[in-house]
XYZ file of C-alpha atoms in Angstrom:
294
model
C -13.143 -3.709 -100.716
C -15.638 -6.563 -101.049
C -17.477 -7.035 -104.306
C -20.965 -5.523 -104.546
C -21.865 -7.967 -107.330
C -24.045 -11.001 -106.621
C -22.597 -14.482 -106.838
C -23.913 -16.751 -109.577
C -24.662 -19.424 -106.963
C -27.468 -17.202 -105.644
C -29.561 -18.219 -108.668
C -29.436 -22.006 -109.022
C -31.428 -22.052 -112.271
C -29.051 -19.630 -114.012
C -26.068 -21.397 -112.494
C -27.196 -24.736 -113.924
C -27.757 -23.174 -117.364
C -24.319 -21.557 -117.267
C -22.702 -24.771 -116.079
C -24.317 -26.907 -118.781
C -23.229 -24.436 -121.448
C -19.711 -24.463 -119.991
C -19.625 -28.254 -120.298
C -20.777 -27.996 -123.928
C -18.110 -25.428 -124.756
C -15.243 -27.021 -122.834
C -13.323 -30.274 -122.664
C -13.412 -30.357 -118.860
C -15.383 -33.561 -118.408
C -13.350 -35.307 -121.094
C -10.059 -34.414 -119.420
C -11.479 -35.645 -116.112
C -12.579 -38.898 -117.728
C -9.094 -39.387 -119.140
C -7.713 -39.015 -115.622
C -10.373 -41.286 -114.102
C -9.749 -44.124 -116.525
C -5.968 -43.800 -116.881
C -4.583 -42.505 -113.558
C -7.215 -42.946 -110.869
C -7.351 -46.781 -110.981
C -3.775 -47.060 -109.686
C -4.613 -44.623 -106.883
C -7.754 -46.549 -105.928
C -5.922 -49.879 -105.958
C -4.123 -49.000 -102.732
C -7.160 -48.080 -100.635
C -9.223 -50.374 -98.434
C -6.432 -52.491 -96.974
C -8.211 -55.710 -97.932
C -11.588 -54.744 -96.454
C -14.830 -56.199 -97.842
C -16.659 -52.867 -97.453
C -15.540 -49.373 -98.497
C -16.825 -45.956 -97.443
C -16.892 -43.170 -100.032
C -17.938 -39.506 -99.815
C -18.605 -37.305 -102.843
C -18.655 -33.617 -101.905
C -20.389 -31.431 -104.475
C -21.308 -34.389 -106.648
C -23.578 -32.528 -109.063
C -25.595 -34.787 -111.353
C -23.372 -37.774 -110.655
C -21.903 -38.569 -114.079
C -18.308 -38.245 -112.900
C -19.092 -39.910 -109.551
C -20.418 -43.041 -111.212
C -17.383 -43.303 -113.466
C -15.100 -43.163 -110.418
C -17.231 -45.737 -108.609
C -17.003 -47.987 -111.655
C -13.207 -47.839 -111.565
C -13.297 -48.489 -107.829
C -15.430 -51.581 -108.448
C -13.008 -52.863 -111.068
C -10.120 -52.589 -108.632
C -12.092 -54.065 -105.724
C -14.598 -56.537 -107.210
C -16.944 -58.093 -104.700
C -16.541 -55.194 -102.265
C -19.660 -53.322 -101.143
C -19.658 -49.524 -101.036
C -21.402 -47.019 -98.791
C -21.559 -43.804 -100.828
C -22.417 -40.502 -99.142
C -23.534 -38.003 -101.790
C -23.259 -34.381 -100.654
C -24.903 -31.887 -103.042
C -26.860 -28.718 -102.130
C -28.740 -28.406 -105.433
C -32.024 -30.327 -105.304
C -32.196 -30.355 -109.097
C -28.725 -31.829 -109.437
C -29.422 -34.406 -106.738
C -32.628 -35.384 -108.533
C -30.676 -35.761 -111.774
C -28.178 -37.966 -109.956
C -30.951 -40.209 -108.623
C -32.456 -40.522 -112.104
C -29.051 -41.470 -113.491
C -28.628 -44.157 -110.826
C -32.075 -45.571 -111.609
C -31.045 -45.969 -115.240
C -27.753 -47.731 -114.508
C -27.663 -51.508 -114.108
C -25.381 -53.412 -111.756
C -25.158 -50.837 -108.973
C -26.481 -53.174 -106.282
C -23.093 -53.175 -104.570
C -23.503 -49.457 -103.742
C -25.681 -48.015 -100.999
C -26.433 -44.378 -101.838
C -27.033 -41.961 -98.974
C -28.428 -38.682 -100.305
C -27.505 -35.461 -98.470
C -29.067 -32.241 -99.788
C -26.427 -30.176 -98.023
C -23.452 -27.933 -98.486
C -20.060 -29.197 -97.343
C -20.363 -27.105 -94.168
C -23.823 -28.474 -93.403
C -22.573 -32.010 -93.920
C -19.704 -31.339 -91.516
C -22.167 -30.124 -88.874
C -24.397 -33.144 -89.515
C -21.475 -35.564 -89.238
C -20.337 -34.041 -85.944
C -23.888 -33.985 -84.556
C -24.279 -37.675 -85.377
C -20.930 -38.351 -83.702
C -20.050 -40.544 -86.669
C -16.872 -42.532 -86.090
C -16.528 -44.557 -89.283
C -13.423 -43.964 -91.342
C -13.630 -43.189 -95.040
C -11.585 -44.823 -97.789
C -12.089 -42.382 -100.644
C -13.320 -38.771 -100.663
C -13.563 -36.627 -103.773
C -14.154 -32.877 -103.941
C -14.530 -31.888 -107.589
C -14.640 -28.171 -108.377
C -16.435 -27.312 -105.134
C -13.960 -25.568 -102.817
C -14.922 -22.254 -104.434
C -18.205 -22.372 -102.524
C -17.031 -22.802 -98.926
C -16.101 -20.119 -96.435
C -12.765 -21.636 -95.448
C -11.283 -24.152 -97.900
C -8.399 -25.010 -95.596
C -10.748 -25.891 -92.740
C -12.911 -27.915 -95.134
C -9.890 -29.876 -96.359
C -8.739 -30.482 -92.763
C -12.150 -31.821 -91.744
C -12.434 -34.283 -94.603
C -8.816 -35.349 -94.242
C -9.633 -36.219 -90.655
C -12.270 -38.690 -91.846
C -9.791 -40.763 -93.845
C -8.846 -44.213 -92.697
C -5.624 -46.086 -93.271
C -4.558 -45.727 -96.921
C -7.544 -43.420 -97.502
C -7.350 -40.919 -100.339
C -8.756 -37.424 -100.790
C -9.037 -36.201 -104.375
C -9.324 -32.451 -104.958
C -9.989 -30.923 -108.364
C -9.642 -27.168 -108.791
C -8.677 -24.615 -111.397
C -4.910 -24.415 -111.707
C -3.325 -21.262 -110.373
C -1.317 -21.161 -113.615
C -4.400 -21.197 -115.846
C -6.030 -18.300 -117.646
C -8.922 -18.649 -115.217
C -6.544 -18.296 -112.275
C -4.984 -15.184 -113.796
C -8.412 -13.635 -114.374
C -9.371 -14.202 -110.753
C -6.079 -12.882 -109.380
C -6.402 -9.716 -111.444
C -10.020 -8.983 -110.496
C -10.300 -10.715 -107.123
C -11.488 -7.593 -105.296
C -14.201 -6.862 -107.848
C -15.432 -10.411 -108.536
C -14.910 -12.531 -105.443
C -17.492 -12.689 -102.670
C -16.392 -12.411 -99.028
C -18.624 -15.233 -97.769
C -17.160 -17.950 -100.028
C -13.661 -18.782 -101.267
C -14.720 -18.167 -104.862
C -11.277 -17.417 -106.336
C -9.333 -20.273 -104.726
C -6.968 -22.238 -106.989
C -4.665 -25.224 -106.683
C -1.866 -22.803 -105.860
C -3.657 -21.857 -102.645
C -4.308 -25.475 -101.689
C -0.734 -26.512 -102.430
C 0.597 -23.696 -100.238
C -1.650 -24.862 -97.406
C -0.627 -28.517 -97.774
C 3.046 -27.600 -97.964
C 2.787 -25.468 -94.810
C 1.345 -28.471 -92.947
C 3.873 -30.917 -94.341
C 1.128 -32.979 -95.998
C 2.232 -35.365 -98.748
C 0.324 -35.190 -102.018
C 0.588 -35.917 -105.711
C -0.524 -33.465 -108.386
C -1.680 -34.077 -111.949
C -2.250 -31.464 -114.639
C -5.242 -32.014 -116.892
C -5.149 -29.586 -119.819
C -8.572 -28.579 -121.082
C -9.933 -25.829 -123.300
C -13.074 -23.758 -123.444
C -14.477 -21.947 -126.475
C -15.231 -18.406 -125.285
C -15.925 -16.859 -128.721
C -19.539 -15.995 -127.851
C -18.412 -13.906 -124.857
C -17.259 -11.163 -127.226
C -20.591 -10.706 -129.007
C -22.476 -8.084 -127.009
C -25.999 -9.168 -126.139
C -25.396 -12.811 -127.091
C -27.412 -14.875 -124.605
C -24.974 -17.776 -124.515
C -22.017 -15.433 -124.319
C -23.542 -13.761 -121.271
C -24.115 -17.131 -119.595
C -20.492 -18.061 -120.235
C -19.320 -14.732 -118.799
C -21.425 -15.426 -115.721
C -19.690 -18.766 -115.301
C -16.197 -17.402 -115.946
C -16.621 -14.572 -113.449
C -18.978 -16.446 -111.065
C -21.111 -13.275 -111.111
C -24.885 -13.322 -111.579
C -25.838 -11.446 -114.787
C -22.307 -10.085 -115.096
C -22.841 -8.180 -118.347
C -25.724 -6.149 -116.930
C -24.567 -5.642 -113.338
C -20.821 -5.052 -113.676
C -19.597 -1.538 -114.371
C -18.668 -0.789 -117.992
C -15.050 -0.462 -116.867
C -15.021 -3.869 -115.166
C -16.745 -5.570 -118.089
C -14.274 -4.043 -120.552
C -11.351 -5.031 -118.350
C -12.520 -8.633 -118.028
C -13.052 -8.970 -121.790
C -9.638 -7.463 -122.440
C -8.081 -9.944 -120.000
C -9.879 -12.844 -121.671
C -8.459 -11.758 -125.042
C -4.925 -11.500 -123.650
C -2.464 -14.222 -124.712
C -2.026 -15.091 -121.026
C -5.642 -16.261 -120.973
C -6.597 -17.367 -124.455
C -5.398 -18.244 -127.929
C -7.129 -17.716 -131.243
C -7.657 -20.905 -133.238
C -9.724 -21.234 -136.410
C -11.290 -17.832 -135.680
C -12.360 -19.004 -132.234
C -11.059 -17.834 -128.899
C -9.993 -20.837 -126.846
C -9.319 -20.354 -123.176
C -6.859 -22.940 -121.854
C -7.865 -24.000 -118.372
C -5.704 -26.805 -116.982
C -6.851 -28.451 -113.810
C -4.756 -30.150 -111.191
C -5.797 -33.136 -109.140
C -4.262 -33.494 -105.727
C -4.243 -36.787 -103.912
C -3.495 -36.624 -100.194
C -2.416 -39.527 -98.065
C -3.071 -40.102 -94.401
C -1.268 -42.327 -91.950
C -4.087 -42.516 -89.426
């Protein structure tokens, strides 16, 4: 039975508030930065095949902080190379924030930014309508496959855009994480039928394995302080619960039984640990890098 609850993405303002609070309470961006500066450079070194111009697509780029750090590492590995960067982001506010960030950064003249206020599916339709034939050297899809109808089809489309030695980087919640266990337990109640909201790296790995696609995976352990979720009526706790469940106004729209069950699951040792009187929810992420021989 499909969930009768509304997805958090239906209210962009509340989503952005929940997301910003999540970033404040978690080490997600720090664990990504560790990966970007320590692992990603070696991956990026092999792309391009000696070309003087590289094509990059960021799908679900948000406000651009992580994008620009990846582009900086790309520039270090390929100095003197120009970059055509397609930014795909449906939130106008986030895209505006990205543009402001770019305007404040020096030394980005080597990058041409193409702004696409679109979902991944809309960008796919646009690309096909334009009959674009250029091949892409690096595509990144960071925490966005939850919001597409068919993640496998989305991955196939973007894989098809890769050129020789091109790389596709996917970041998702690990299927082994507390978040993954929460979603598996309450998939029917929480997940919306029109998006792949509860997808994890386990799902993507199964798909890649079934197609015989080569990939590398990296685990990035991160933690999130969920203490406020257990204080009834706490505004920040309710925003965090919205983000954890991906449900709009979860505390007030979920049944008492569902809310109690979710909170009990979050307290369970499979999902969280208590440290210094705070509940910390481990949420490791896995990066998958796919190769193409086209």
